[in-house]
């Protein structure tokens, strides 16, 4: 029976990898035009495709080894999801489902990638795809930037977002990390062009992400004592930068800090950082909604019932902690921190990690900055 399953899984495995790659290409090209395409209620076409792929991936390799910490996170998230139907008071089921999907997508991704890319050969294939995909993202984003600034026409109309899709921003950031850790020709020109793309068609937090990548790259070649000095100077530079650069202290930045500060109090004072609020819960009460909108000029109308449930914190890690608790969110944060520390490994005059490891560590750090200032992992169910 096991041999038969192995034989059957071979064509299904190849098919699923093809579907995943096709899905990413569609997300890159069409962005929210695809992800926001509803099949009815809160079910989007993006969700249906992912659900089918997840089910088939589990069929292909039902015995795939999921890291224990991630398995615990997935299990607790599902328990909160189930309990929320009983705990949430007079909240439409659709809001419970939509808030849960930040964890739902994590669970689906966990099943898909542990099933399809579980050995070194297949991981190398995935790694190669990531590199090629980042190059494709830069090409598409470059064409879009030329179109946007030649015609002045944004696919989002009058909205403030000018990037062609969130995945394009992700791809350009990954490309920056790839080139940063390579020895290829014209490296400086490629890095400058990626940075220009993020300035023109990205987001300020994406630019901050690649700045952090660059600092980490330079830090990799520093001795530990120099890292301490550089880190201290960096801490001093932060408040100076906030005072000098208006974009870091304008209403768009300040309301985030207020929103985060109130949420942190709710996480640690109401739930002691151990328990979460579950799903189907307002992110902001009426008083906070009024303060954010009238005092800090927050553009979303949080006073409306729907927006109060689907306008999260613009920080994916805080959103996780709000729903399932800070302690269990550490399961996600610790691997990121360990990857960061691994990426900074230094011994004597020799770097003791591979270029690929360094690339992944820097890409992960930069992308963490990006999702830490935006609604990304919650898409398309929020904002």
Short mmCIF file of C-alpha atoms in Angstrom, two decimals:
data_model
loop_
_atom_site.label_atom_id
_atom_site.label_comp_id
_atom_site.label_asym_id
_atom_site.label_seq_id
_atom_site.Cartn_x
_atom_site.Cartn_y
_atom_site.Cartn_z
CA UNK A 1 0.00 0.00 0.00
CA UNK A 2 2.81 2.39 0.89
CA UNK A 3 4.54 1.61 -2.42
CA UNK A 4 1.32 2.29 -4.32
CA UNK A 5 0.90 5.65 -2.55
CA UNK A 6 4.49 6.55 -3.45
CA UNK A 7 3.89 5.76 -7.12
CA UNK A 8 0.64 7.72 -7.21
CA UNK A 9 2.19 10.66 -5.44
CA UNK A 10 4.84 11.28 -8.10
CA UNK A 11 2.61 12.85 -10.80
CA UNK A 12 0.46 14.57 -8.14
CA UNK A 13 3.59 16.04 -6.58
CA UNK A 14 4.74 17.55 -9.87
CA UNK A 15 1.24 18.80 -10.63
CA UNK A 16 0.94 20.53 -7.25
CA UNK A 17 4.30 22.25 -7.57
CA UNK A 18 3.19 23.50 -10.96
CA UNK A 19 -0.10 24.78 -9.51
CA UNK A 20 1.74 26.59 -6.70
CA UNK A 21 4.11 28.26 -9.11
CA UNK A 22 1.20 29.24 -11.38
CA UNK A 23 -0.72 30.63 -8.41
CA UNK A 24 2.24 32.78 -7.39
CA UNK A 25 2.56 34.06 -10.98
CA UNK A 26 -1.15 35.00 -10.99
CA UNK A 27 -0.78 36.73 -7.61
CA UNK A 28 2.21 38.64 -8.95
CA UNK A 29 0.43 39.82 -12.08
CA UNK A 30 -3.08 40.50 -10.83
CA UNK A 31 -2.69 41.20 -7.10
CA UNK A 32 -5.93 42.09 -5.33
CA UNK A 33 -7.89 41.76 -8.57
CA UNK A 34 -7.40 38.02 -8.08
CA UNK A 35 -7.26 37.67 -4.31
CA UNK A 36 -10.37 39.81 -3.74
CA UNK A 37 -12.41 37.85 -6.30
CA UNK A 38 -15.19 36.42 -4.12
CA UNK A 39 -16.94 33.14 -4.84
CA UNK A 40 -19.57 34.05 -2.27
CA UNK A 41 -19.45 35.46 1.24
CA UNK A 42 -15.97 35.25 2.71
CA UNK A 43 -14.79 32.55 0.27
CA UNK A 44 -12.30 33.91 -2.23
CA UNK A 45 -10.97 32.06 -5.27
CA UNK A 46 -7.51 32.29 -3.71
CA UNK A 47 -8.80 30.39 -0.65
CA UNK A 48 -10.40 27.65 -2.76
CA UNK A 49 -7.21 27.01 -4.73
CA UNK A 50 -5.12 26.89 -1.55
CA UNK A 51 -7.59 24.53 0.16
CA UNK A 52 -7.47 22.10 -2.78
CA UNK A 53 -3.66 22.26 -2.98
CA UNK A 54 -3.38 21.72 0.80
CA UNK A 55 -5.66 18.68 0.68
CA UNK A 56 -3.75 17.11 -2.21
CA UNK A 57 -0.41 17.90 -0.57
CA UNK A 58 -1.53 16.06 2.56
CA UNK A 59 -2.58 13.12 0.36
CA UNK A 60 0.84 13.07 -1.30
CA UNK A 61 2.75 12.87 1.98
CA UNK A 62 0.46 12.43 5.01
CA UNK A 63 3.43 11.45 7.18
CA UNK A 64 5.48 14.58 6.52
CA UNK A 65 7.34 15.72 9.62
CA UNK A 66 6.07 19.09 10.83
CA UNK A 67 8.36 20.88 13.33
CA UNK A 68 6.92 20.38 16.81
CA UNK A 69 6.68 24.08 17.63
CA UNK A 70 4.80 24.88 14.43
CA UNK A 71 2.52 21.90 15.00
CA UNK A 72 1.66 23.22 18.49
CA UNK A 73 1.00 26.70 17.07
CA UNK A 74 -1.32 25.23 14.41
CA UNK A 75 -3.14 23.10 16.97
CA UNK A 76 -3.71 25.96 19.42
CA UNK A 77 -4.85 28.25 16.58
CA UNK A 78 -7.45 25.66 15.56
CA UNK A 79 -8.61 25.30 19.17
CA UNK A 80 -9.08 29.08 19.47
CA UNK A 81 -10.96 29.01 16.15
CA UNK A 82 -13.37 26.33 17.38
CA UNK A 83 -13.85 27.96 20.79
CA UNK A 84 -14.50 31.34 19.18
CA UNK A 85 -17.81 30.11 17.81
CA UNK A 86 -18.98 29.55 21.38
CA UNK A 87 -17.27 32.55 23.00
CA UNK A 88 -17.88 35.32 20.45
CA UNK A 89 -21.03 37.15 21.50
CA UNK A 90 -23.45 37.86 18.65
CA UNK A 91 -20.61 38.13 16.14
CA UNK A 92 -21.32 37.06 12.56
CA UNK A 93 -19.55 33.81 11.72
CA UNK A 94 -17.91 35.44 8.73
CA UNK A 95 -15.79 37.68 10.99
CA UNK A 96 -14.52 34.70 12.99
CA UNK A 97 -13.48 33.01 9.77
CA UNK A 98 -11.86 36.11 8.26
CA UNK A 99 -9.79 36.87 11.35
CA UNK A 100 -8.71 33.24 11.63
CA UNK A 101 -7.25 33.17 8.13
CA UNK A 102 -3.95 34.75 9.19
CA UNK A 103 -3.41 31.48 11.08
CA UNK A 104 -5.25 29.47 8.42
CA UNK A 105 -2.79 30.51 5.73
CA UNK A 106 0.10 29.65 8.04
CA UNK A 107 -1.32 26.14 8.56
CA UNK A 108 -1.89 25.63 4.83
CA UNK A 109 1.63 26.79 3.98
CA UNK A 110 3.02 24.49 6.66
CA UNK A 111 1.26 21.44 5.21
CA UNK A 112 2.11 22.30 1.60
CA UNK A 113 5.80 22.91 2.06
CA UNK A 114 6.52 20.11 4.52
CA UNK A 115 4.74 17.72 2.15
CA UNK A 116 6.16 18.83 -1.18
CA UNK A 117 9.61 20.14 -0.26
CA UNK A 118 10.62 17.78 2.53
CA UNK A 119 14.00 16.56 1.23
CA UNK A 120 17.16 18.35 0.14
CA UNK A 121 16.69 17.74 -3.59
CA UNK A 122 13.21 19.23 -3.57
CA UNK A 123 14.27 22.05 -1.28
CA UNK A 124 17.02 22.93 -3.76
CA UNK A 125 14.34 23.08 -6.47
CA UNK A 126 12.29 25.42 -4.28
CA UNK A 127 15.34 27.55 -3.59
CA UNK A 128 16.07 27.84 -7.31
CA UNK A 129 12.46 28.83 -7.94
CA UNK A 130 12.62 31.54 -5.27
CA UNK A 131 15.61 33.05 -7.06
CA UNK A 132 13.95 32.90 -10.48
CA UNK A 133 10.69 34.22 -9.11
CA UNK A 134 12.42 37.23 -7.54
CA UNK A 135 13.98 38.07 -10.91
CA UNK A 136 10.56 37.77 -12.59
CA UNK A 137 9.10 40.09 -9.93
CA UNK A 138 11.73 42.74 -10.68
CA UNK A 139 11.06 42.49 -14.43
CA UNK A 140 7.29 42.81 -14.02
CA UNK A 141 7.60 45.59 -11.46
CA UNK A 142 10.03 47.46 -13.73
CA UNK A 143 7.57 47.28 -16.62
CA UNK A 144 4.78 48.44 -14.34
CA UNK A 145 6.88 51.33 -13.00
CA UNK A 146 7.57 52.49 -16.56
CA UNK A 147 3.86 52.22 -17.41
CA UNK A 148 2.78 53.96 -14.20
CA UNK A 149 5.06 56.95 -14.57
CA UNK A 150 4.62 57.21 -18.36
CA UNK A 151 0.83 57.27 -18.19
CA UNK A 152 0.11 58.36 -14.62
CA UNK A 153 -2.54 55.62 -14.45
CA UNK A 154 -2.58 53.35 -11.38
CA UNK A 155 -4.41 50.03 -11.43
CA UNK A 156 -5.77 51.04 -8.01
CA UNK A 157 -7.31 54.29 -9.22
CA UNK A 158 -7.17 57.00 -6.56
CA UNK A 159 -5.92 54.74 -3.77
CA UNK A 160 -2.54 55.43 -2.23
CA UNK A 161 -1.13 52.03 -3.16
CA UNK A 162 0.89 52.08 -6.36
CA UNK A 163 2.54 48.65 -6.34
CA UNK A 164 1.14 46.15 -8.82
CA UNK A 165 0.66 43.55 -6.06
CA UNK A 166 1.97 42.82 -2.54
CA UNK A 167 3.81 39.82 -4.01
CA UNK A 168 5.72 42.15 -6.35
CA UNK A 169 7.05 44.06 -3.34
CA UNK A 170 8.00 40.77 -1.70
CA UNK A 171 9.73 39.59 -4.88
CA UNK A 172 11.77 42.78 -5.25
CA UNK A 173 12.86 42.61 -1.60
CA UNK A 174 13.93 38.98 -2.02
CA UNK A 175 15.82 39.96 -5.19
CA UNK A 176 17.64 42.67 -3.22
CA UNK A 177 18.72 40.09 -0.62
CA UNK A 178 19.77 37.70 -3.41
CA UNK A 179 21.97 40.26 -5.19
CA UNK A 180 23.30 41.62 -1.90
CA UNK A 181 24.72 38.19 -1.04
CA UNK A 182 26.06 37.42 -4.51
CA UNK A 183 29.28 38.20 -6.35
CA UNK A 184 27.64 38.78 -9.72
CA UNK A 185 28.52 41.60 -12.10
CA UNK A 186 26.87 45.01 -11.80
CA UNK A 187 25.77 44.15 -8.27
CA UNK A 188 25.66 47.78 -7.10
CA UNK A 189 23.56 48.87 -10.09
CA UNK A 190 21.09 45.99 -9.50
CA UNK A 191 20.78 46.89 -5.82
CA UNK A 192 20.17 50.55 -6.66
CA UNK A 193 17.50 49.62 -9.22
CA UNK A 194 15.70 47.33 -6.75
CA UNK A 195 15.77 50.14 -4.19
CA UNK A 196 14.39 52.61 -6.77
CA UNK A 197 11.55 50.20 -7.55
CA UNK A 198 10.64 49.98 -3.87
CA UNK A 199 10.69 53.76 -3.55
CA UNK A 200 8.55 54.27 -6.67
CA UNK A 201 6.13 51.34 -6.44
CA UNK A 202 6.58 49.92 -2.98
CA UNK A 203 6.11 51.17 0.56
CA UNK A 204 8.28 53.06 3.05
CA UNK A 205 8.46 49.98 5.28
CA UNK A 206 9.79 47.93 2.33
CA UNK A 207 12.57 50.48 1.87
CA UNK A 208 13.28 50.23 5.60
CA UNK A 209 13.43 46.45 5.17
CA UNK A 210 16.18 46.58 2.54
CA UNK A 211 18.08 49.14 4.63
CA UNK A 212 18.01 46.64 7.49
CA UNK A 213 19.20 43.89 5.11
CA UNK A 214 22.14 46.05 4.05
CA UNK A 215 23.10 46.83 7.65
CA UNK A 216 22.92 43.15 8.54
CA UNK A 217 25.07 42.27 5.54
CA UNK A 218 27.72 44.78 6.60
CA UNK A 219 27.41 43.56 10.17
CA UNK A 220 28.16 40.00 9.11
CA UNK A 221 31.73 41.05 8.32
CA UNK A 222 32.21 42.94 11.58
CA UNK A 223 33.95 41.58 14.62
CA UNK A 224 31.68 41.19 17.70
CA UNK A 225 33.11 44.31 19.38
CA UNK A 226 32.43 46.43 16.31
CA UNK A 227 28.88 45.06 16.16
CA UNK A 228 28.26 46.30 19.69
CA UNK A 229 29.54 49.77 18.77
CA UNK A 230 27.52 49.84 15.54
CA UNK A 231 24.37 48.65 17.33
CA UNK A 232 24.77 51.38 19.97
CA UNK A 233 25.16 54.02 17.28
CA UNK A 234 22.08 52.61 15.57
CA UNK A 235 20.03 52.99 18.73
CA UNK A 236 21.12 56.61 19.01
CA UNK A 237 20.34 57.22 15.33
CA UNK A 238 16.73 56.01 15.59
CA UNK A 239 15.29 58.93 17.62
CA UNK A 240 17.34 61.37 15.51
CA UNK A 241 15.89 59.89 12.33
CA UNK A 242 12.37 60.19 13.74
CA UNK A 243 12.95 63.89 14.39
CA UNK A 244 14.59 64.57 11.02
CA UNK A 245 12.38 62.56 8.66
CA UNK A 246 8.75 63.68 8.72
CA UNK A 247 7.49 60.38 7.26
CA UNK A 248 8.58 58.64 10.47
CA UNK A 249 6.62 60.97 12.71
CA UNK A 250 3.60 61.97 10.62
CA UNK A 251 0.01 60.90 11.27
CA UNK A 252 0.48 57.74 9.19
CA UNK A 253 3.26 56.61 11.53
CA UNK A 254 1.90 57.91 14.84
CA UNK A 255 -1.51 56.21 14.68
CA UNK A 256 0.29 52.88 14.24
CA UNK A 257 2.24 53.46 17.44
CA UNK A 258 -0.95 54.39 19.32
CA UNK A 259 -2.78 51.34 17.94
CA UNK A 260 0.13 49.05 18.84
CA UNK A 261 0.50 50.54 22.32
CA UNK A 262 -3.16 49.97 23.20
CA UNK A 263 -3.05 46.44 21.76
CA UNK A 264 0.09 45.53 23.71
CA UNK A 265 -1.71 46.56 26.89
CA UNK A 266 -4.66 44.37 25.95
CA UNK A 267 -2.35 41.41 25.25
CA UNK A 268 -0.39 41.65 28.50
CA UNK A 269 -2.85 43.24 30.93
CA UNK A 270 -6.07 41.50 29.90
CA UNK A 271 -4.54 38.14 28.98
CA UNK A 272 -1.15 38.27 30.78
CA UNK A 273 0.53 37.47 27.45
CA UNK A 274 -0.44 33.82 27.84
CA UNK A 275 -3.97 33.64 26.50
CA UNK A 276 -5.27 35.16 23.29
CA UNK A 277 -8.50 36.98 22.49
CA UNK A 278 -9.55 34.34 19.97
CA UNK A 279 -11.28 35.27 16.74
CA UNK A 280 -14.35 37.35 16.00
CA UNK A 281 -13.16 40.17 18.27
CA UNK A 282 -13.05 43.92 17.56
CA UNK A 283 -9.52 45.16 17.07
CA UNK A 284 -10.48 48.56 18.44
CA UNK A 285 -13.37 49.68 20.62
CA UNK A 286 -15.41 52.79 19.83
CA UNK A 287 -13.27 55.12 21.97
CA UNK A 288 -9.99 54.01 20.39
CA UNK A 289 -11.61 54.18 16.95
CA UNK A 290 -12.56 57.81 17.57
CA UNK A 291 -9.07 58.71 18.80
CA UNK A 292 -7.35 57.02 15.83
CA UNK A 293 -9.60 58.66 13.29
CA UNK A 294 -10.17 62.15 14.71
CA UNK A 295 -6.88 62.79 16.47
CA UNK A 296 -4.39 60.75 14.45
CA UNK A 297 -6.22 60.89 11.09
CA UNK A 298 -6.43 57.13 10.61
CA UNK A 299 -8.14 56.72 7.21
CA UNK A 300 -10.11 53.51 7.92
CA UNK A 301 -13.59 53.95 9.37
CA UNK A 302 -13.18 51.71 12.37
CA UNK A 303 -16.51 52.91 13.73
CA UNK A 304 -18.27 50.73 11.17
CA UNK A 305 -18.84 47.19 12.39
CA UNK A 306 -17.14 45.48 9.46
CA UNK A 307 -13.97 47.58 9.56
CA UNK A 308 -13.69 47.09 13.32
CA UNK A 309 -13.28 43.36 12.65
CA UNK A 310 -11.22 43.35 9.44
CA UNK A 311 -8.86 46.29 9.95
CA UNK A 312 -6.08 44.71 12.01
CA UNK A 313 -3.01 46.21 13.60
CA UNK A 314 -0.71 46.73 10.61
CA UNK A 315 1.73 44.42 12.34
CA UNK A 316 1.33 40.71 11.61
CA UNK A 317 3.22 39.59 14.72
CA UNK A 318 1.03 41.68 17.02
CA UNK A 319 -2.03 40.33 15.20
CA UNK A 320 -0.89 36.76 15.92
CA UNK A 321 -0.26 37.63 19.58
CA UNK A 322 -3.64 39.35 19.89
CA UNK A 323 -5.51 36.30 18.63
CA UNK A 324 -3.59 33.36 20.14
CA UNK A 325 -1.39 34.93 22.84
CA UNK A 326 2.16 36.22 23.00
CA UNK A 327 3.68 33.00 24.35
CA UNK A 328 2.49 30.85 21.45
CA UNK A 329 3.49 33.60 18.96
CA UNK A 330 7.07 33.11 20.14
CA UNK A 331 6.95 29.84 18.20
CA UNK A 332 7.01 31.98 15.05
CA UNK A 333 9.31 34.70 16.36
CA UNK A 334 12.06 32.45 17.75
CA UNK A 335 12.94 30.79 14.39
CA UNK A 336 13.14 34.26 12.81
CA UNK A 337 15.45 35.43 15.61
CA UNK A 338 17.58 32.28 15.30
CA UNK A 339 17.82 32.74 11.53
CA UNK A 340 18.88 36.34 12.13
CA UNK A 341 21.55 35.22 14.61
CA UNK A 342 22.71 32.52 12.22
CA UNK A 343 22.94 35.11 9.48
CA UNK A 344 25.23 37.18 11.70
CA UNK A 345 27.60 34.32 12.52
CA UNK A 346 31.23 35.37 12.51
CA UNK A 347 34.44 33.65 13.54
CA UNK A 348 37.85 35.22 13.16
CA UNK A 349 38.27 36.46 9.59
CA UNK A 350 35.99 33.84 8.04
CA UNK A 351 32.25 33.76 7.53
CA UNK A 352 31.02 30.44 8.92
CA UNK A 353 27.72 30.23 7.03
CA UNK A 354 26.97 29.60 3.37
CA UNK A 355 25.94 32.36 0.98
CA UNK A 356 22.49 30.76 0.62
CA UNK A 357 22.01 30.75 4.40
CA UNK A 358 23.05 34.36 4.58
CA UNK A 359 20.66 35.26 1.74
CA UNK A 360 17.72 33.54 3.46
CA UNK A 361 18.50 35.15 6.83
CA UNK A 362 18.68 38.65 5.34
CA UNK A 363 15.55 38.15 3.20
CA UNK A 364 13.64 36.90 6.24
CA UNK A 365 14.77 39.87 8.34
CA UNK A 366 13.78 42.40 5.69
CA UNK A 367 10.40 40.80 5.01
CA UNK A 368 9.72 40.67 8.76
CA UNK A 369 10.16 44.46 8.86
CA UNK A 370 7.69 44.80 5.97
CA UNK A 371 4.96 42.63 7.49
CA UNK A 372 5.63 44.30 10.84
CA UNK A 373 4.30 47.61 9.47
CA UNK A 374 1.53 46.45 7.14
CA UNK A 375 -1.45 44.17 6.62
CA UNK A 376 0.14 41.45 4.48
CA UNK A 377 -0.21 37.98 6.01
CA UNK A 378 -3.91 38.69 6.68
CA UNK A 379 -4.72 39.31 3.00
CA UNK A 380 -7.21 39.11 1.34
CA UNK A 381 -9.49 38.87 4.39
CA UNK A 382 -8.43 42.11 6.02
CA UNK A 383 -8.19 45.72 4.86
#
